[in-house]
Each structure stands twice: as C-alpha cells, then as structure tokens.
Amino acid sequence: MSDPATGLEPVRLRWGWLVAMVVLLLAAMLAGITVGPAGIDPGQVIGELLGVGLAGRPSTLTSIQQAIIWEIRLPRVALGGLVGGLLSLAGASYQGVFRNPLADPYLLGVAAGGGLGATVVIAMIPGAGSILLPLAAFVGASVAVALTYAVGRSIGGRSAVSLILAGVAVAAFFTAVQTYILQRNADTIRQVYSWILGLLATTGWREVLVLIPYAAVCGTGLVLHRRLLDVMSVGDEEVDSLGISALRVRTTVVVLATLATAAAVAVSGLIGFVGIVIPHTVRLLVGVSYRSLIPISAIAGAAFLILADLAARTVASPAELPIGVITAFVGAPFFMVVLRTSRRYVA
Amino acid sequence: MSVVIDRLSVTYSPGAPVLRELSLSVTAGEWLGLLGPNGAGKSTLLKAIAGLVDHTGSIRLRGVDTASIRHRDRARCVAFVPQEPVIPPGMTVAEYVLLGRTPHLPYLGTEGRHDLSVASSALSLLNLEQFANRSMAALSGGERRRVVLARAIAQQADILLLDEPTGALDIGQGQNALELIGYLRAERPMTIITAMHDLTLAGQFADRLLLMAGGRIVAEGPAQQVLTAEYIREFYQANVEVVSVNSGVAVLPIRNGAR
C-alpha cells in the first residue's frame, strides 16, 4: 500500500522477521521437547504432538514417554516461552515509555518487591512453597511498583526521571528489608538464592495456566499501544503537542508491563537479561519502530528462554543450572557482539 | 485561524509568574514575531497556546475557547515546533513525519492511505522526497529542521508555533529556514507565531513584532516601531544601532567603550 506519488511506505510490522522468529520459536520448542535424559527422537515428538494432540489418533509412544512429553517437557517449554515472551515484551515497553535503552522489566522495583515477597514466604512459612510463593512474589512486586509510582508522583509530578529515581529508592529499601530477613534466617539463604537466580520449575500445567491470562491481557494491551510507543519517542512535550497525553500512555504501558513482569517473576523468580538483550537485538534487526519491536521481541524472547532453559537442564546434567546464570552467561557476550557489529543505534 | 488571548497568566512556581495577565490577538494568516530577552516568557506563551502549560485567562482559536475543546482537537489546529525537537535515534524521515498525523488518528489507531498521502505531500512540499527512507540521525542540522517542519505540516494545523526556528543554524541556514516558512505560508494559509532572538531577521520576516519583558508585552507593532535602539537598550541591555535597509531595518550591535 505504498503511496503512488512518492512511494511512501506505511510504517508496519516486518512480516518477514515475524515469520522468521516464529520458525525459530517452533524449532526451539521442538528442541526443548525432544532433548532430555529420556531420548525421544524429533520425528516421534512431532508425530505425537500433531497426531495425538491435533488429530486425536492413538499414540505410538509408551505411556512413560507420553507422560514425559505432555506432563513434563511441554509444560516446561510453554512456561519458558511465556516467561521469556513476557519479560522481553515488558523490557521493550519500558524502554519505549522511558526513552531509556537501559530500562529493563525490573526497573521500577519489581525485582526487589518480588524478592522480598518470596523471601518472607520462604523464611517465615516453611513448607508453604509452591502455592504461597508465587502469590507473595506477585504481591511484593506490585506493591513495590505502586509505591514507586506514588513516590515518583510526589517528588517530580509527571516526569519519567522522577519515576526511575523513585524506583531506585524503593528497590534499595525493599532489598534492605529482604537482606535483614535473610540474615536473621540464614538457613533459608540457599533456597532464596536459587529463587533469585530464576527457575522454570513446573508442576504440570498449573504455572502455565496461571500465566496465560496475564500474557493475553498484557500482550494485547501492549500490541495495541505499538504506534503510541513510536509517538513517545519524541519526548513528553512534543507528545502532548500532538494531542496525546504522554502521562496517560506511560501510566497504561507501565501498568501492563509491570503486570506482565510480576506474573513472570511470580512463577519463575528473577531471570535477568532477557528483557534488555532481546529487545535491543530485535531493534538492530528490524528497526526502532515499536510496531515490529513489540510482537517480534515477544516471540524472540520466548524462543531465547526456551533455548536457555534447554541449556540450563542439559549442560551439567543431571544437575540443573539456574536459568538466570545461562541467560546472563550467553546473553552478555552475545549482546556485546551485537552492539559492536551495529553501532548506528547506540550512536 | 485567529488567536485571541485575554489576561493570560502562567505560574510555574508560586509568587513568580512567567506570564502576567497578557492579552493579544493575532489575525488569521498573520506572522507574529515574539521578541524579548531570555526569560521574557516567549516560549511559555507559545506553550500556553499549544496547551502544554496550565494557565489562567482565556485563549480563543477562531473564537472558540480552548478550555472547551479536547486536547486532540486542539492539536489539529495548533502545531508546535520546540526550540530543540527530540530526534528519535534510528527513526526514518518518513516514520517521523507520519507522527504528525497523530491528532487525526483514533487513540490506538494506525495511519491509513490518506495519512500517507498527507505525509508524502508534506515531504515533497519541503523537497524532502529523496530523504524519506533515510535515518533521522544521518541528516544535517538544516535538513533536520526541514523534516521537523514537514512533521508540523503533516499535522495540517492552521496555526504554526515555532520556538527559535533559526536557533543553532548558521546565517545562511537561518535565513533559508525563514524563507521556507514564508514559502509555506504562501502555499497554504497559516497563522504563524515565532519566538526569535535574531531581531533583524524577525523584523524582516514577521508582519508584526511583539516585544516581551518580564512576562508582559512592552511594545508591539511593525518593525520600525518595535526595533528601536531605545527599546533594545532598555529591555535587552544592549547597545545597538538600528539602520534602515531596503527590506526594512537592521539591528547592529555596537561595542561599548573605546577599542
């Protein structure tokens, strides 16, 4: 639909890159479901997923193999995909509304709040783990961001910088409380530490089902804001002069991105680097427009985390490495290479 | 579109108003040049007209009080180009100019065919077609100015507010920028209000000048009346000589004391 007179192209989703990322995601999922101590070959996995899952034909696998695919690996791959997608989506959105390339999903105190919530449950209510822990992490993360928002408004009104500074203060405070609790309950340090490094542990499909509504609402909401995120790149004053309230856009996007992050943190702990590495890498591939960046980052983040999780459970098998270690270990050097090869964005 | 302002006051911090009960009117199609030393309130006046700062008093656009219209409808009437527009890194010229269509789109909407054709005519009006797919970061200062103007043109507003349109440009680029604004006004009727530091250029291009100091209007009228050595000494604390030239007047700074 380019304009005949000048050949002006509309700003739109880069479909080629979207399809490429979907293919990558499918390949990552297949690898995630196939690779593991119980060897099931890819052909059998595809046959099982398509034949049994979609066509309803009787399975050719043993019941143990079936259980491994449907109850262990598939939920884990689905969880990795959702968490990676949500973190990457939230990171891209934060970078947009704060016009800050360093913004990550944990910017406004989500990590510290979630960490405190988890620590309180682990230290004070032993054995309450799998049900109470995600809830406490979610509540802690939400409270921290709400507090950041209230403090930010009271110190600097509408500016983005005051919000970021408030986030720093709130995070410092929550971390101090968390450290105090940890220090008084030294026996729980190991458990808290493993939560902080991130873990995609599943108990069947429960975590996935918990995340799906958040992914649907936040994903839809943020995709709808893709053009407004482009508008936000000219700064609050000019955004306002274009008839859009920058404050309203920022508030809505921050609420959606925070919900997405808090939900991800609640089920998987603090998985670093996804929210910053993936959106930047995607930006270098597809350009700075959020119309491509938002959907493609989400898919790329999903693929990345599935592969990182695959590495986390195979590299030191049978032991499992914390996934946060993998994302940083692989992500950091990869990010440096990406930044070096394309300096135009940074400059 | 006319602009009528009545007893406009703007206060950022209590007790120190930036604009004090200022009243003025600009007729449709007029080019008004705002002058005054730093801190006189020129930028604030432009921002108040664009709806970017809280104020008391009234601003009427073609007779309609801005308090009664939605922010987006106001942005369809008024385009504002700040002194230092934010240039988003990595964005292409076409993407940037299309941002000017924002007030015409639904809140969560995207551009349609009509918006593309408005943006492409804005680009061709400013002779920027060949830059459409280039990155904003790759443009020179003068080219960026033109792209920013193209965005304001794509906004299709009848009132164009420009804060220091010649700021940071060299003498030739500055002159070109103003010639361009004059050309745009000839192409499609617009009311133009510019805040300017260059008194000579302001006098040569604007239809009428308005000299501000301390948030008030201290003189207004054609260049010959406003650009006098006395006013400039009083309000800018500058020693100048004002000479008549073919196209109007020129303000020449004169060094104080002997060499």
Coordinates of C-alpha atoms in Angstrom, one line a residue:
Chain A
M1 CA 0.0 0.0 0.0
S2 CA 2.8 2.5 -0.8
D3 CA 1.7 5.9 -1.9
P4 CA 1.9 6.0 -5.7
A5 CA 3.1 9.6 -5.9
T6 CA 6.2 9.2 -3.7
G7 CA 6.4 5.5 -2.9
L8 CA 6.0 6.4 0.8
E9 CA 5.6 3.1 2.7
P10 CA 3.4 2.8 5.7
V11 CA 5.2 2.0 9.0
R12 CA 4.2 -1.5 9.7
L13 CA 5.0 -4.9 11.1
R14 CA 8.0 -6.5 9.3
W15 CA 6.3 -9.7 8.4
G16 CA 9.4 -11.4 7.1
W17 CA 11.1 -11.1 10.5
L18 CA 8.0 -12.1 12.3
V19 CA 7.8 -15.3 10.3
A20 CA 11.5 -16.0 10.8
M21 CA 11.1 -15.6 14.6
V22 CA 8.0 -17.9 14.6
V23 CA 10.1 -20.5 12.8
L24 CA 12.9 -20.1 15.4
L25 CA 10.3 -20.4 18.2
L26 CA 8.9 -23.6 16.8
A27 CA 12.4 -25.0 16.4
A28 CA 13.3 -24.0 19.9
M29 CA 10.1 -25.7 21.2
L30 CA 10.8 -28.8 19.3
A31 CA 14.3 -28.9 20.7
G32 CA 13.0 -28.2 24.2
I33 CA 10.6 -31.1 24.0
T34 CA 13.0 -33.5 22.3
V35 CA 16.2 -33.1 24.3
G36 CA 16.5 -34.6 27.7
P37 CA 17.7 -37.7 29.6
A38 CA 14.9 -39.9 28.2
G39 CA 15.8 -39.9 24.5
I40 CA 12.7 -39.5 22.2
D41 CA 13.6 -38.6 18.6
P42 CA 12.2 -35.5 17.0
G43 CA 10.1 -37.4 14.5
Q44 CA 8.3 -39.2 17.2
V45 CA 7.8 -36.0 19.1
I46 CA 6.3 -34.3 16.0
G47 CA 4.2 -37.4 15.4
E48 CA 2.9 -37.3 19.0
L49 CA 2.2 -33.6 19.1
L50 CA 0.4 -33.4 15.7
G51 CA -1.1 -36.9 15.7
V52 CA -2.3 -37.2 19.2
G53 CA -2.5 -33.5 20.1
L54 CA -4.3 -32.3 17.0
A55 CA -5.7 -35.2 15.1
G56 CA -6.6 -37.3 18.1
R57 CA -5.0 -40.5 16.8
P58 CA -3.8 -43.1 19.3
S59 CA -0.2 -42.6 20.5
T60 CA 2.7 -44.7 19.3
L61 CA 4.8 -44.0 22.3
T62 CA 5.0 -45.7 25.6
S63 CA 2.9 -44.3 28.4
I64 CA 6.1 -43.1 30.1
Q65 CA 7.2 -41.3 27.0
Q66 CA 3.8 -39.8 26.7
A67 CA 3.9 -38.5 30.2
I68 CA 7.3 -37.1 29.7
I69 CA 6.1 -35.1 26.7
W70 CA 2.7 -34.0 27.9
E71 CA 3.2 -33.6 31.6
I72 CA 6.9 -32.6 32.0
R73 CA 8.5 -31.2 28.9
L74 CA 5.7 -29.5 27.1
P75 CA 4.5 -27.5 30.2
R76 CA 8.1 -26.5 30.8
V77 CA 8.6 -25.3 27.3
A78 CA 5.3 -23.5 27.4
L79 CA 6.3 -21.8 30.7
G80 CA 9.7 -20.8 29.3
G81 CA 8.1 -19.4 26.3
L82 CA 5.6 -17.4 28.2
V83 CA 8.1 -16.1 30.8
G84 CA 10.6 -15.2 28.1
G85 CA 7.9 -13.5 26.0
L86 CA 6.5 -11.5 28.8
L87 CA 9.9 -10.3 30.1
S88 CA 11.0 -9.3 26.6
L89 CA 7.7 -7.6 25.9
A90 CA 7.9 -5.7 29.2
G91 CA 11.5 -4.7 28.6
A92 CA 10.8 -3.3 25.1
S93 CA 7.8 -1.4 26.5
Y94 CA 9.7 0.1 29.4
Q95 CA 12.4 1.2 27.1
G96 CA 9.8 2.9 24.9
V97 CA 7.9 4.8 27.6
F98 CA 11.1 5.8 29.5
R99 CA 13.0 6.5 26.3
N100 CA 15.9 4.8 28.1
P101 CA 17.8 2.0 26.5
L102 CA 18.9 0.7 29.9
A103 CA 15.3 0.2 31.1
D104 CA 14.6 -3.4 32.0
P105 CA 11.5 -5.1 33.4
Y106 CA 12.9 -4.8 36.9
L107 CA 13.4 -1.1 36.7
L108 CA 10.7 0.2 39.0
G109 CA 11.3 -2.2 41.9
V110 CA 9.6 -5.3 40.6
A111 CA 12.7 -7.4 41.3
A112 CA 13.2 -6.1 44.8
G113 CA 9.5 -6.3 45.7
G114 CA 9.1 -9.8 44.3
G115 CA 12.3 -10.8 46.0
L116 CA 11.1 -9.6 49.4
G117 CA 7.7 -11.3 48.9
A118 CA 9.4 -14.6 48.1
T119 CA 11.9 -14.2 51.0
V120 CA 9.2 -13.6 53.5
V121 CA 7.4 -16.8 52.5
I122 CA 10.5 -18.9 52.3
A123 CA 11.9 -17.7 55.6
M124 CA 8.7 -17.4 57.7
I125 CA 6.4 -20.0 56.4
P126 CA 8.5 -23.1 55.8
G127 CA 6.9 -25.6 53.5
A128 CA 4.3 -23.2 52.1
G129 CA 6.3 -23.0 48.9
S130 CA 4.5 -23.7 45.7
I131 CA 1.2 -22.0 46.3
L132 CA 2.1 -19.1 48.5
L133 CA 5.4 -18.3 47.0
P134 CA 4.2 -17.0 43.6
L135 CA 1.4 -15.1 45.2
A136 CA 3.7 -13.4 47.7
A137 CA 6.2 -12.6 44.9
F138 CA 3.4 -11.1 42.8
V139 CA 2.0 -9.0 45.6
G140 CA 5.5 -7.8 46.6
A141 CA 6.3 -6.8 43.1
S142 CA 3.0 -5.0 42.6
V143 CA 3.3 -3.2 46.0
A144 CA 6.9 -2.1 45.1
V145 CA 5.8 -0.6 41.8
A146 CA 2.8 1.1 43.2
L147 CA 5.0 2.6 45.9
T148 CA 7.5 3.7 43.2
Y149 CA 4.7 5.3 41.3
A150 CA 3.3 7.2 44.4
V151 CA 6.8 8.4 45.4
G152 CA 7.6 9.4 41.8
R153 CA 4.4 11.5 41.6
S154 CA 5.1 13.2 44.9
I155 CA 8.7 14.2 44.1
G156 CA 8.5 15.1 40.4
G157 CA 5.0 15.2 39.2
R158 CA 4.9 13.8 35.7
S159 CA 8.5 13.3 34.7
A160 CA 9.9 9.9 33.7
V161 CA 13.2 10.6 35.5
S162 CA 11.5 11.1 38.9
L163 CA 9.8 7.7 38.4
I164 CA 13.1 6.0 37.7
L165 CA 14.7 7.6 40.7
A166 CA 11.8 6.6 42.9
G167 CA 12.3 3.1 41.7
V168 CA 15.9 3.1 42.8
A169 CA 14.9 4.3 46.3
V170 CA 12.1 1.8 46.7
A171 CA 14.3 -1.0 45.4
A172 CA 17.1 -0.1 47.8
F173 CA 14.6 -0.1 50.7
F174 CA 13.0 -3.4 49.8
T175 CA 16.4 -5.1 49.3
A176 CA 17.5 -3.8 52.7
V177 CA 14.4 -5.4 54.4
Q178 CA 15.0 -8.6 52.4
T179 CA 18.6 -8.8 53.4
Y180 CA 17.7 -8.3 57.1
I181 CA 15.2 -11.1 56.9
L182 CA 17.7 -13.3 55.2
Q183 CA 20.3 -12.6 57.7
R184 CA 18.0 -13.5 60.6
N185 CA 17.1 -16.7 58.8
A186 CA 20.4 -17.8 57.4
D187 CA 19.3 -21.4 56.9
T188 CA 17.0 -20.2 54.1
I189 CA 19.6 -18.4 52.1
R190 CA 20.2 -21.2 49.7
Q191 CA 16.5 -21.5 48.8
V192 CA 16.1 -17.8 48.4
Y193 CA 19.2 -17.6 46.3
S194 CA 18.0 -20.2 43.9
W195 CA 14.7 -18.3 43.5
I196 CA 16.7 -15.1 42.8
L197 CA 18.6 -16.8 40.0
G198 CA 15.4 -17.9 38.4
L199 CA 14.0 -21.4 38.0
L200 CA 11.5 -22.7 35.5
A201 CA 10.2 -25.5 37.7
T202 CA 6.8 -26.8 36.7
T203 CA 4.2 -28.9 38.5
G204 CA 2.2 -30.0 35.4
W205 CA 0.3 -27.2 33.7
R206 CA -0.6 -25.1 36.7
E207 CA 2.0 -22.3 36.3
V208 CA 1.3 -22.1 32.6
L209 CA -2.4 -21.7 33.2
V210 CA -1.7 -19.0 35.8
L211 CA 0.3 -17.1 33.3
I212 CA -1.9 -17.3 30.2
P213 CA -4.5 -14.7 31.3
Y214 CA -1.7 -12.2 32.1
A215 CA 0.0 -12.9 28.8
A216 CA -3.2 -12.4 26.9
V217 CA -4.2 -9.2 28.6
C218 CA -0.7 -7.6 28.7
G219 CA 0.3 -8.8 25.2
T220 CA -2.9 -7.5 23.6
G221 CA -2.7 -4.2 25.5
L222 CA 0.9 -3.6 24.6
V223 CA 0.5 -4.5 21.0
L224 CA -2.4 -2.0 20.8
H225 CA 0.0 0.7 22.1
R226 CA 2.6 0.0 19.4
R227 CA 2.0 3.2 17.5
L228 CA 1.8 5.3 20.6
L229 CA 5.1 3.9 21.7
D230 CA 6.6 5.3 18.5
V231 CA 5.0 8.6 19.2
M232 CA 6.5 8.6 22.7
S233 CA 10.0 8.7 21.2
V234 CA 9.7 12.4 20.6
G235 CA 9.5 13.3 24.3
D236 CA 6.7 14.2 26.6
E237 CA 6.2 17.8 25.5
E238 CA 6.0 17.0 21.8
V239 CA 3.8 14.0 22.5
D240 CA 1.4 16.4 24.3
S241 CA 1.6 18.8 21.4
L242 CA 0.4 16.0 19.2
G243 CA -2.8 15.7 21.2
I244 CA -1.8 12.6 23.2
S245 CA -1.2 12.6 26.9
A246 CA 2.3 11.2 27.5
L247 CA 1.4 10.7 31.1
R248 CA -1.6 8.6 30.2
V249 CA 0.4 6.5 27.7
R250 CA 3.2 5.9 30.2
T251 CA 0.9 5.0 33.0
T252 CA -1.1 2.5 31.0
V253 CA 2.0 0.9 29.4
V254 CA 3.8 0.7 32.8
V255 CA 0.8 -0.9 34.4
L256 CA 0.6 -3.6 31.6
A257 CA 4.4 -4.2 31.5
T258 CA 4.6 -4.4 35.3
L259 CA 1.7 -6.9 35.5
A260 CA 3.5 -9.0 32.8
T261 CA 6.8 -8.9 34.7
A262 CA 5.2 -9.5 38.1
A263 CA 3.4 -12.6 36.8
A264 CA 6.6 -13.9 35.2
V265 CA 8.6 -13.3 38.4
A266 CA 5.9 -15.0 40.5
V267 CA 6.3 -18.3 38.7
S268 CA 10.0 -18.2 37.7
G269 CA 12.0 -16.0 40.0
L270 CA 14.3 -13.3 38.7
I271 CA 15.5 -14.2 35.3
G272 CA 17.8 -11.4 34.2
F273 CA 19.0 -10.1 30.9
V274 CA 16.1 -11.3 28.7
G275 CA 14.2 -8.0 29.0
I276 CA 17.2 -6.0 27.9
V277 CA 19.1 -8.2 25.5
I278 CA 16.2 -9.4 23.3
P279 CA 14.5 -6.1 22.6
H280 CA 17.9 -4.5 21.7
T281 CA 18.9 -7.3 19.4
V282 CA 15.5 -7.2 17.7
R283 CA 15.8 -3.5 17.4
L284 CA 19.0 -3.9 15.5
L285 CA 17.4 -6.4 13.2
V286 CA 14.0 -4.9 12.5
G287 CA 14.5 -1.2 13.2
V288 CA 13.3 1.1 16.0
S289 CA 9.5 1.1 15.3
Y290 CA 7.5 -0.5 18.1
R291 CA 5.1 -1.8 15.5
S292 CA 7.6 -4.5 14.8
L293 CA 9.5 -4.4 18.0
I294 CA 6.7 -5.3 20.4
P295 CA 5.4 -8.5 18.7
I296 CA 8.8 -9.7 17.4
S297 CA 10.5 -9.1 20.8
A298 CA 7.9 -11.2 22.5
I299 CA 8.4 -14.1 20.1
A300 CA 12.2 -13.8 20.1
G301 CA 12.1 -13.7 24.0
A302 CA 10.1 -16.8 24.1
A303 CA 12.5 -18.7 21.8
F304 CA 15.5 -17.4 23.7
L305 CA 14.3 -18.5 27.1
I306 CA 13.2 -22.0 25.8
L307 CA 16.7 -22.5 24.5
A308 CA 18.3 -21.1 27.6
D309 CA 16.3 -23.5 29.7
L310 CA 17.3 -26.3 27.5
A311 CA 20.9 -25.4 28.2
A312 CA 20.2 -25.0 31.9
R313 CA 19.0 -28.5 32.2
T314 CA 21.4 -30.3 29.9
V315 CA 24.8 -28.6 30.3
A316 CA 25.5 -30.0 33.7
S317 CA 23.0 -32.9 33.5
P318 CA 21.7 -34.5 35.7
A319 CA 22.2 -31.3 37.8
E320 CA 20.3 -28.3 36.7
L321 CA 21.9 -24.8 36.4
P322 CA 19.9 -21.7 37.4
I323 CA 18.4 -20.3 34.2
G324 CA 19.4 -16.8 35.2
V325 CA 23.1 -17.9 35.0
I326 CA 22.6 -19.2 31.5
T327 CA 20.7 -16.1 30.2
A328 CA 23.5 -13.8 31.6
F329 CA 26.3 -16.1 30.6
V330 CA 25.1 -16.4 27.0
G331 CA 23.3 -13.1 26.8
A332 CA 26.0 -10.8 27.9
P333 CA 28.7 -11.7 25.4
F334 CA 26.1 -12.1 22.6
F335 CA 24.9 -8.6 23.5
M336 CA 28.4 -7.2 23.3
V337 CA 28.9 -8.7 19.9
V338 CA 25.5 -7.4 18.7
L339 CA 26.3 -3.9 19.9
R340 CA 29.8 -3.9 18.3
T341 CA 28.5 -5.0 14.9
S342 CA 25.9 -2.3 14.7
R343 CA 26.9 1.0 16.3
R344 CA 24.4 3.1 14.5
Y345 CA 21.8 2.6 17.1
V346 CA 24.0 3.3 20.1
A347 CA 25.4 6.4 18.5
Chain B
M1 CA -7.3 30.9 12.1
S2 CA -7.2 33.8 14.6
V3 CA -5.8 33.6 18.1
V4 CA -7.2 35.9 20.8
I5 CA -5.6 35.8 24.2
D6 CA -7.2 37.5 27.2
R7 CA -5.4 38.1 30.6
L8 CA -3.2 35.0 30.2
S9 CA -1.1 34.2 33.3
V10 CA 1.2 31.3 33.7
T11 CA 2.9 30.4 37.0
Y12 CA 5.5 27.6 37.4
S13 CA 6.5 28.3 41.0
P14 CA 4.2 30.3 43.3
G15 CA 4.8 34.0 43.5
A16 CA 6.9 34.2 40.3
P17 CA 4.5 34.3 37.3
V18 CA 6.2 33.8 34.0
L19 CA 3.3 35.4 32.1
R20 CA 1.4 38.2 33.7
E21 CA -2.2 39.0 32.5
L22 CA -1.1 39.1 28.9
S23 CA -3.6 40.0 26.2
L24 CA -3.1 40.0 22.5
S25 CA -4.7 39.0 19.3
V26 CA -3.3 37.6 16.1
T27 CA -5.4 37.7 12.9
A28 CA -5.8 34.7 10.6
G29 CA -2.9 34.4 8.2
E30 CA -0.7 36.8 10.1
W31 CA 3.0 36.1 11.0
L32 CA 3.7 37.4 14.5
G33 CA 7.3 37.6 15.8
L34 CA 7.8 37.4 19.5
L35 CA 10.9 39.1 20.8
G36 CA 12.3 39.7 24.2
P37 CA 15.4 38.8 26.4
N38 CA 15.8 35.3 27.8
G39 CA 13.2 34.7 30.5
A40 CA 10.7 37.2 29.0
G41 CA 8.2 34.4 28.6
K42 CA 8.2 33.9 24.8
S43 CA 8.5 30.1 24.9
T44 CA 5.9 29.9 27.7
L45 CA 3.5 31.9 25.6
L46 CA 3.9 29.5 22.7
K47 CA 3.5 26.5 25.0
A48 CA 0.3 28.1 26.5
I49 CA -1.2 28.5 23.1
A50 CA -0.3 24.9 22.3
G51 CA -1.9 23.7 25.5
L52 CA 1.3 22.5 27.1
V53 CA 1.2 24.5 30.3
D54 CA -1.5 25.3 32.8
H55 CA -2.7 28.8 32.7
T56 CA -5.4 31.3 33.8
G57 CA -7.1 33.6 31.5
S58 CA -8.5 32.6 28.1
I59 CA -7.1 31.6 24.7
R60 CA -9.6 31.6 21.8
L61 CA -8.8 29.9 18.5
R62 CA -11.1 31.2 15.8
G63 CA -13.4 32.4 18.5
V64 CA -13.6 29.1 20.4
D65 CA -12.3 29.0 23.9
T66 CA -9.6 26.3 24.2
A67 CA -10.9 25.3 27.6
S68 CA -13.9 23.8 25.9
I69 CA -12.1 21.7 23.3
R70 CA -10.4 18.4 23.6
H71 CA -6.7 18.2 23.6
R72 CA -6.6 16.3 20.4
D73 CA -8.9 18.7 18.6
R74 CA -6.6 21.5 19.7
A75 CA -3.6 19.6 18.2
R76 CA -5.4 19.6 14.9
C77 CA -5.5 23.4 15.0
V78 CA -2.1 24.1 16.5
A79 CA 1.3 22.6 15.6
F80 CA 4.2 23.4 17.9
V81 CA 7.9 23.1 17.0
P82 CA 10.1 23.4 20.1
Q83 CA 13.5 25.0 20.2
E84 CA 15.3 21.7 20.2
P85 CA 13.0 19.0 18.9
V86 CA 13.8 15.5 20.1
I87 CA 15.2 13.5 17.2
P88 CA 14.5 9.8 17.9
P89 CA 17.6 7.7 17.0
G90 CA 17.1 5.2 14.3
M91 CA 13.7 6.5 13.1
T92 CA 13.4 7.2 9.4
V93 CA 12.3 10.6 8.0
A94 CA 9.0 9.1 6.7
E95 CA 8.2 7.5 10.1
Y96 CA 9.0 10.8 11.8
V97 CA 6.8 12.9 9.5
L98 CA 3.9 10.4 9.9
L99 CA 4.0 11.1 13.6
G100 CA 2.4 14.5 12.7
R101 CA -0.8 12.6 11.8
T102 CA -1.3 11.6 15.4
P103 CA -4.1 14.1 16.2
H104 CA -6.0 12.9 13.2
L105 CA -5.9 9.2 14.2
P106 CA -8.0 7.3 16.8
Y107 CA -6.2 6.8 20.1
L108 CA -5.0 3.3 19.4
G109 CA -5.3 3.6 15.6
T110 CA -2.7 3.5 12.8
E111 CA -2.2 5.5 9.7
G112 CA -4.3 4.9 6.6
R113 CA -3.8 5.8 2.9
H114 CA -4.9 9.4 3.4
D115 CA -2.3 9.9 6.2
L116 CA 0.4 8.5 3.9
S117 CA -0.6 10.9 1.1
V118 CA -0.7 13.9 3.5
A119 CA 2.8 13.0 4.8
S120 CA 4.2 12.5 1.3
S121 CA 2.9 15.8 0.2
A122 CA 4.4 17.4 3.3
L123 CA 7.7 15.8 2.3
S124 CA 7.5 17.0 -1.3
L125 CA 6.5 20.5 -0.2
L126 CA 9.7 20.7 1.7
N127 CA 11.7 19.0 -1.0
L128 CA 12.5 16.0 1.1
E129 CA 11.2 13.1 -1.0
Q130 CA 14.7 11.7 -1.5
F131 CA 15.2 11.6 2.3
A132 CA 12.1 9.6 3.1
N133 CA 13.8 6.3 3.9
R134 CA 16.9 7.8 5.4
S135 CA 17.6 7.7 9.2
M136 CA 17.0 11.0 11.0
A137 CA 20.4 10.5 12.6
A138 CA 22.1 10.8 9.2
L139 CA 20.7 14.3 8.4
S140 CA 22.5 17.6 8.7
G141 CA 21.2 20.2 11.1
G142 CA 19.4 22.2 8.4
E143 CA 17.9 19.0 6.9
R144 CA 16.5 18.0 10.3
R145 CA 14.9 21.4 10.7
R146 CA 13.1 20.9 7.4
V147 CA 12.0 17.4 8.5
V148 CA 10.6 18.8 11.7
L149 CA 8.7 21.4 9.7
A150 CA 7.4 18.6 7.4
R151 CA 6.0 16.9 10.5
A152 CA 4.3 20.1 11.6
I153 CA 2.9 20.5 8.1
A154 CA 1.6 16.9 8.1
Q155 CA -0.3 17.8 11.2
Q156 CA -2.4 20.1 8.9
A157 CA -2.8 22.7 11.6
D158 CA -3.8 26.2 10.8
I159 CA -1.6 27.7 13.5
L160 CA 2.1 27.1 13.4
L161 CA 4.1 27.9 16.5
L162 CA 7.9 27.9 16.1
D163 CA 10.3 28.4 19.1
E164 CA 13.5 29.8 17.7
P165 CA 13.3 28.4 14.2
T166 CA 16.8 29.7 13.4
G167 CA 18.4 28.6 16.7
A168 CA 21.6 26.6 16.2
L169 CA 21.6 27.3 12.5
D170 CA 24.3 29.3 10.7
I171 CA 23.4 32.6 9.0
G172 CA 22.6 31.0 5.6
Q173 CA 20.6 28.1 7.1
G174 CA 18.7 30.5 9.4
Q175 CA 17.8 32.7 6.5
N176 CA 16.7 29.7 4.5
A177 CA 14.6 28.4 7.4
L178 CA 12.6 31.6 7.5
E179 CA 12.3 31.9 3.7
L180 CA 10.9 28.4 3.9
I181 CA 8.3 29.4 6.5
G182 CA 7.3 32.3 4.3
Y183 CA 7.0 30.0 1.3
L184 CA 4.9 27.5 3.3
R185 CA 2.6 30.3 4.3
A186 CA 2.2 31.3 0.7
E187 CA 1.4 27.7 -0.3
R188 CA -1.3 27.1 2.4
P189 CA -2.7 29.8 4.6
M190 CA -1.4 29.6 8.1
T191 CA -1.2 31.8 11.2
I192 CA 2.4 31.8 12.3
I193 CA 3.9 32.8 15.6
T194 CA 7.7 32.6 16.1
A195 CA 9.8 33.3 19.1
M196 CA 13.1 34.7 17.9
H197 CA 16.4 36.1 19.2
D198 CA 17.6 37.5 15.8
L199 CA 16.0 40.9 15.8
T200 CA 16.9 41.8 12.2
L201 CA 15.5 38.6 10.8
A202 CA 12.4 38.8 12.9
G203 CA 11.8 42.4 11.6
Q204 CA 12.3 41.3 8.0
F205 CA 10.1 38.3 8.0
A206 CA 7.3 38.8 10.5
D207 CA 4.3 41.0 9.7
R208 CA 4.2 42.4 13.2
L209 CA 6.5 42.2 16.2
L210 CA 5.7 41.9 19.9
L211 CA 8.4 42.7 22.4
M212 CA 8.1 41.0 25.7
A213 CA 9.9 41.5 29.0
G214 CA 9.1 40.1 32.5
G215 CA 6.0 38.2 31.3
R216 CA 4.4 41.3 29.8
I217 CA 4.1 42.9 26.4
V218 CA 6.1 46.1 26.4
A219 CA 5.8 47.1 22.7
E220 CA 4.1 45.9 19.6
G221 CA 3.7 46.9 16.0
P222 CA 5.7 46.9 12.8
A223 CA 9.5 46.5 12.9
Q224 CA 10.2 50.3 12.6
Q225 CA 8.2 50.9 15.8
V226 CA 9.4 48.0 17.9
L227 CA 13.1 47.7 16.8
T228 CA 14.4 51.0 18.2
A229 CA 17.7 51.5 19.9
E230 CA 15.9 52.8 23.0
Y231 CA 13.7 49.7 23.5
I232 CA 16.6 47.4 22.8
R233 CA 18.8 49.2 25.3
E234 CA 16.0 49.2 27.9
F235 CA 14.9 45.6 27.6
Y236 CA 18.0 43.7 26.4
Q237 CA 20.6 46.0 28.0
A238 CA 22.3 46.0 24.6
N239 CA 24.0 48.8 22.8
V240 CA 22.8 48.8 19.2
E241 CA 22.4 50.9 16.2
V242 CA 19.2 50.5 14.1
V243 CA 19.7 51.3 10.4
S244 CA 17.2 51.4 7.6
V245 CA 17.8 48.9 4.7
N246 CA 15.8 48.3 1.6
S247 CA 13.9 45.4 3.1
G248 CA 13.2 47.0 6.5
V249 CA 15.5 47.7 9.4
A250 CA 18.7 46.0 10.6
V251 CA 19.9 45.9 14.2
L252 CA 23.6 46.2 14.6
P253 CA 25.3 45.5 17.9
I254 CA 27.8 48.2 18.8
R255 CA 30.7 47.6 21.2
N256 CA 30.5 49.6 24.4
G257 CA 33.5 51.9 25.2
A258 CA 36.6 52.6 23.2
R259 CA 38.8 49.9 21.5

